[in-house]
């Protein structure tokens, strides 16, 4: 039995901001008696509660594991510095919000990384939990530290800190890991033998079973397994039929304000549009669509369980679902008059149309619309394979304005390969034309557009993995010129908002995303010097990171990992980790990018031999047509009263 630390934690909460985020008790959360199961998981999102609780991946695994009879799962999030200081002062360890059990007592600490900027928070979690930072210093009394998520597709910078990594989809692999851990505990295996067994689970990478050597030029010479149990190459996991995994069934409803306040359903996974900058689209191939019937059933169950009054239909590009028209119209029919709104958080310019606009607004509510041209000029959009013309964008936003939207958001990137100042300045002329077209379509002058700019970061497992990153001072200079260009015509500029992040955080993200094991020393130094919550501007310090890199790197430097262009035959830190994409295909696509040559979507054209389907033994799965009509049962909207999930035993005292 493991006791709760809440008695020690509770007196500290009145002394910190937003204490409600640490108390647990969310609707659809629950606990199991500790001694009722052999395997105990602590699932961590290494950022604040308000960001981590809505995360779909963590929510899915939380349910999948808790449905098992041999496991329990609880959640933990990064604690803000105010509480962390008090916890250290009073000897309170990192805890789960479900039962406030100490994280160090669990068998597995599973950490889901959506961004590399969460790496320093991992060290804070481990330190507060009393778990040695370095995997090599842990024994059987410590949890196995497992990394997953999109940012774990190159885990080499955190290889010293994690015991194992799960590549790809997690729904099935967490069950297989649970089985191995259960048997290892029953047999009394030591940590090394347990890890060797885990290395035999498809999709599991154990960094400690590999040796990395470097050449005189600073590049990797070889990555070599040091155990017969470790495969030379680790292949990602792919969940094939999403209708077999209708999670989350009981969405968590937060006790505190979070970044997303809606019930969400993932309508498909993967993307074959081939945007060359998009790691998420590349590593989640192939496309697997949930059926319209499956979507409808999940919406019905999720709304009843949560009481939310908005449904987000999630994917990398939701309007690309082959049945999106049927899904939207059927759900609009079902929930018309109930006050329930529909939203597509991710919408491609060339997939949005009048019919879809009408269905999304039938409830009388209009959620935000975001379109992502990504590149300012048509030439640059060819480079990144974002095949959207300015004419298509103007037509699409005009449709939105005509159907009642008064504001749209346009997302672009700055610092893309081959980009010039002129490419960026064309964003201003495009935004001006959006306002002109919007005024004509809406018949009024108060339409608005927000231009949001992100600094481009080359990512592993994409055609741009070889590209040199644009220096932050270049990005910042271009953004200043863009602001001047937008405001050059005040009659239009006053209707355009400009939001952007400066180039420095993106440079550190680039260091972490394409770094090798040597970057682990930089992460630890930055953390020991006080770095944490790097995704939050008030905590990020570029100077601290630069100093850490200068003090810890020998023979290579920050620029070597970021602004340097890689050669075709250089061994990349993640080459032994297989996302299914053929390396030769990625290189050829990189060359096509430099020549500004586009590539079509293989859902609608012949195969381009990216390698995913034959390597992974999968195929593109398009949803069959099917009605989404459901019985017209009442929808109970969200209340503030936390309700326990009846699937869990409501016992917090064990």
PDB file of C-alpha atoms in Angstrom, residues 22-144:
ATOM      1  CA  UNK A  22      -3.255  20.230  -7.850  1.00  0.00           C
ATOM      2  CA  UNK A  23      -6.287  18.805  -6.025  1.00  0.00           C
ATOM      3  CA  UNK A  24      -7.652  16.314  -8.577  1.00  0.00           C
ATOM      4  CA  UNK A  25     -11.244  15.090  -8.436  1.00  0.00           C
ATOM      5  CA  UNK A  26     -12.066  15.888 -12.071  1.00  0.00           C
ATOM      6  CA  UNK A  27     -15.197  14.532 -13.613  1.00  0.00           C
ATOM      7  CA  UNK A  28     -14.475  11.058 -15.063  1.00  0.00           C
ATOM      8  CA  UNK A  29     -11.237  10.696 -13.099  1.00  0.00           C
ATOM      9  CA  UNK A  30     -10.902   7.916 -10.585  1.00  0.00           C
ATOM     10  CA  UNK A  31      -8.570   5.670  -8.652  1.00  0.00           C
ATOM     11  CA  UNK A  32      -8.078   1.987  -7.982  1.00  0.00           C
ATOM     12  CA  UNK A  33      -6.863   0.399  -4.748  1.00  0.00           C
ATOM     13  CA  UNK A  34      -3.066   0.149  -5.000  1.00  0.00           C
ATOM     14  CA  UNK A  35      -2.844  -3.495  -3.987  1.00  0.00           C
ATOM     15  CA  UNK A  36      -5.562  -4.602  -6.426  1.00  0.00           C
ATOM     16  CA  UNK A  37      -3.178  -4.621  -9.409  1.00  0.00           C
ATOM     17  CA  UNK A  38       0.454  -5.675  -9.957  1.00  0.00           C
ATOM     18  CA  UNK A  39       1.512  -2.822 -12.297  1.00  0.00           C
ATOM     19  CA  UNK A  40       1.256   0.881 -11.500  1.00  0.00           C
ATOM     20  CA  UNK A  41       1.633   3.627 -14.124  1.00  0.00           C
ATOM     21  CA  UNK A  42       2.139   7.348 -13.512  1.00  0.00           C
ATOM     22  CA  UNK A  43       1.369   9.212 -16.741  1.00  0.00           C
ATOM     23  CA  UNK A  44       3.106  12.564 -16.985  1.00  0.00           C
ATOM     24  CA  UNK A  45       2.570  15.525 -19.253  1.00  0.00           C
ATOM     25  CA  UNK A  46       5.667  17.672 -18.647  1.00  0.00           C
ATOM     26  CA  UNK A  47       3.925  21.013 -18.668  1.00  0.00           C
ATOM     27  CA  UNK A  48       1.350  22.829 -16.564  1.00  0.00           C
ATOM     28  CA  UNK A  49      -2.004  21.218 -15.746  1.00  0.00           C
ATOM     29  CA  UNK A  50      -3.836  23.739 -17.927  1.00  0.00           C
ATOM     30  CA  UNK A  51      -1.902  22.505 -20.966  1.00  0.00           C
ATOM     31  CA  UNK A  52      -1.595  18.839 -20.075  1.00  0.00           C
ATOM     32  CA  UNK A  53      -5.079  17.861 -18.970  1.00  0.00           C
ATOM     33  CA  UNK A  54      -6.758  18.306 -22.399  1.00  0.00           C
ATOM     34  CA  UNK A  55      -4.019  16.287 -24.125  1.00  0.00           C
ATOM     35  CA  UNK A  56      -5.782  13.537 -26.081  1.00  0.00           C
ATOM     36  CA  UNK A  57      -2.877  11.099 -26.076  1.00  0.00           C
ATOM     37  CA  UNK A  58      -2.496  11.073 -22.309  1.00  0.00           C
ATOM     38  CA  UNK A  59      -6.257  10.873 -21.820  1.00  0.00           C
ATOM     39  CA  UNK A  60      -6.476   7.862 -24.142  1.00  0.00           C
ATOM     40  CA  UNK A  61      -3.711   5.933 -22.386  1.00  0.00           C
ATOM     41  CA  UNK A  62      -5.210   6.791 -18.998  1.00  0.00           C
ATOM     42  CA  UNK A  63      -8.431   5.001 -19.976  1.00  0.00           C
ATOM     43  CA  UNK A  64      -6.794   2.136 -21.849  1.00  0.00           C
ATOM     44  CA  UNK A  65      -4.594   1.252 -18.880  1.00  0.00           C
ATOM     45  CA  UNK A  66      -7.307   1.676 -16.262  1.00  0.00           C
ATOM     46  CA  UNK A  67      -9.611  -0.682 -18.167  1.00  0.00           C
ATOM     47  CA  UNK A  68      -7.043  -3.446 -17.620  1.00  0.00           C
ATOM     48  CA  UNK A  69      -7.482  -5.693 -14.604  1.00  0.00           C
ATOM     49  CA  UNK A  70      -3.717  -5.852 -13.994  1.00  0.00           C
ATOM     50  CA  UNK A  71      -2.851  -2.148 -14.055  1.00  0.00           C
ATOM     51  CA  UNK A  72      -3.762   1.268 -12.739  1.00  0.00           C
ATOM     52  CA  UNK A  73      -2.823   4.639 -14.187  1.00  0.00           C
ATOM     53  CA  UNK A  74      -2.744   8.025 -12.523  1.00  0.00           C
ATOM     54  CA  UNK A  75      -1.715  11.438 -13.853  1.00  0.00           C
ATOM     55  CA  UNK A  76       0.965  13.912 -12.910  1.00  0.00           C
ATOM     56  CA  UNK A  77       1.896  17.273 -14.411  1.00  0.00           C
ATOM     57  CA  UNK A  78       4.776  19.691 -14.054  1.00  0.00           C
ATOM     58  CA  UNK A  79       4.261  21.872 -10.992  1.00  0.00           C
ATOM     59  CA  UNK A  80       4.868  25.592 -11.226  1.00  0.00           C
ATOM     60  CA  UNK A  81       8.052  26.963  -9.583  1.00  0.00           C
ATOM     61  CA  UNK A  82       6.140  28.477  -6.652  1.00  0.00           C
ATOM     62  CA  UNK A  83       4.835  25.108  -5.506  1.00  0.00           C
ATOM     63  CA  UNK A  84       8.031  23.277  -6.480  1.00  0.00           C
ATOM     64  CA  UNK A  85      10.044  25.480  -4.095  1.00  0.00           C
ATOM     65  CA  UNK A  86       7.630  24.799  -1.245  1.00  0.00           C
ATOM     66  CA  UNK A  87       7.632  21.061  -1.972  1.00  0.00           C
ATOM     67  CA  UNK A  88      11.421  20.959  -1.735  1.00  0.00           C
ATOM     68  CA  UNK A  89      11.363  23.015   1.462  1.00  0.00           C
ATOM     69  CA  UNK A  90       8.819  20.741   3.138  1.00  0.00           C
ATOM     70  CA  UNK A  91       9.920  17.401   1.688  1.00  0.00           C
ATOM     71  CA  UNK A  92       6.793  16.790  -0.429  1.00  0.00           C
ATOM     72  CA  UNK A  93       7.566  14.624  -3.488  1.00  0.00           C
ATOM     73  CA  UNK A  94       6.154  14.829  -7.011  1.00  0.00           C
ATOM     74  CA  UNK A  95       2.617  13.450  -6.779  1.00  0.00           C
ATOM     75  CA  UNK A  96      -0.252  12.259  -8.930  1.00  0.00           C
ATOM     76  CA  UNK A  97      -3.371  14.413  -8.990  1.00  0.00           C
ATOM     77  CA  UNK A  98      -5.682  11.403  -8.824  1.00  0.00           C
ATOM     78  CA  UNK A  99      -4.713  10.047  -5.406  1.00  0.00           C
ATOM     79  CA  UNK A 100      -1.676  12.189  -4.514  1.00  0.00           C
ATOM     80  CA  UNK A 101       0.541   9.150  -4.354  1.00  0.00           C
ATOM     81  CA  UNK A 102       4.280   9.787  -4.716  1.00  0.00           C
ATOM     82  CA  UNK A 103       5.415   9.323  -8.314  1.00  0.00           C
ATOM     83  CA  UNK A 104       8.570   7.538  -7.183  1.00  0.00           C
ATOM     84  CA  UNK A 105       6.468   4.610  -5.917  1.00  0.00           C
ATOM     85  CA  UNK A 106       5.069   3.702  -9.350  1.00  0.00           C
ATOM     86  CA  UNK A 107       6.456   0.967 -11.604  1.00  0.00           C
ATOM     87  CA  UNK A 108       6.407   3.053 -14.794  1.00  0.00           C
ATOM     88  CA  UNK A 109       6.595   6.810 -15.259  1.00  0.00           C
ATOM     89  CA  UNK A 110       5.311   7.435 -18.791  1.00  0.00           C
ATOM     90  CA  UNK A 111       6.131  10.911 -20.106  1.00  0.00           C
ATOM     91  CA  UNK A 112       4.368  12.235 -23.216  1.00  0.00           C
ATOM     92  CA  UNK A 113       6.380  14.851 -25.120  1.00  0.00           C
ATOM     93  CA  UNK A 114       4.449  17.035 -27.549  1.00  0.00           C
ATOM     94  CA  UNK A 115       7.444  19.370 -27.830  1.00  0.00           C
ATOM     95  CA  UNK A 116      11.136  19.170 -27.050  1.00  0.00           C
ATOM     96  CA  UNK A 117      10.808  22.280 -24.899  1.00  0.00           C
ATOM     97  CA  UNK A 118       9.439  19.984 -22.173  1.00  0.00           C
ATOM     98  CA  UNK A 119      12.797  18.272 -21.606  1.00  0.00           C
ATOM     99  CA  UNK A 120      13.893  20.467 -18.688  1.00  0.00           C
ATOM    100  CA  UNK A 121      10.562  19.856 -16.980  1.00  0.00           C
ATOM    101  CA  UNK A 122      11.273  16.128 -17.160  1.00  0.00           C
ATOM    102  CA  UNK A 123      14.322  16.715 -14.981  1.00  0.00           C
ATOM    103  CA  UNK A 124      12.240  18.730 -12.520  1.00  0.00           C
ATOM    104  CA  UNK A 125       9.698  15.909 -12.276  1.00  0.00           C
ATOM    105  CA  UNK A 126      12.419  13.304 -11.696  1.00  0.00           C
ATOM    106  CA  UNK A 127      14.182  15.447  -9.123  1.00  0.00           C
ATOM    107  CA  UNK A 128      11.003  16.176  -7.166  1.00  0.00           C
ATOM    108  CA  UNK A 129      10.086  12.489  -7.327  1.00  0.00           C
ATOM    109  CA  UNK A 130      13.416  11.469  -5.810  1.00  0.00           C
ATOM    110  CA  UNK A 131      14.331   9.504  -8.930  1.00  0.00           C
ATOM    111  CA  UNK A 132      17.991   9.727 -10.038  1.00  0.00           C
ATOM    112  CA  UNK A 133      18.288  11.908 -13.140  1.00  0.00           C
ATOM    113  CA  UNK A 134      20.489   9.402 -14.961  1.00  0.00           C
ATOM    114  CA  UNK A 135      19.005   6.070 -15.961  1.00  0.00           C
ATOM    115  CA  UNK A 136      22.319   4.330 -15.258  1.00  0.00           C
ATOM    116  CA  UNK A 137      22.018   5.225 -11.556  1.00  0.00           C
ATOM    117  CA  UNK A 138      18.560   3.698 -11.017  1.00  0.00           C
ATOM    118  CA  UNK A 139      17.714   0.313  -9.542  1.00  0.00           C
ATOM    119  CA  UNK A 140      14.564  -1.779  -9.116  1.00  0.00           C
ATOM    120  CA  UNK A 141      13.240   0.584  -6.436  1.00  0.00           C
ATOM    121  CA  UNK A 142      12.796   3.314  -9.036  1.00  0.00           C
ATOM    122  CA  UNK A 143      10.137   3.565 -11.751  1.00  0.00           C
ATOM    123  CA  UNK A 144      11.016   2.786 -15.337  1.00  0.00           C
TER     124      UNK A 144
END
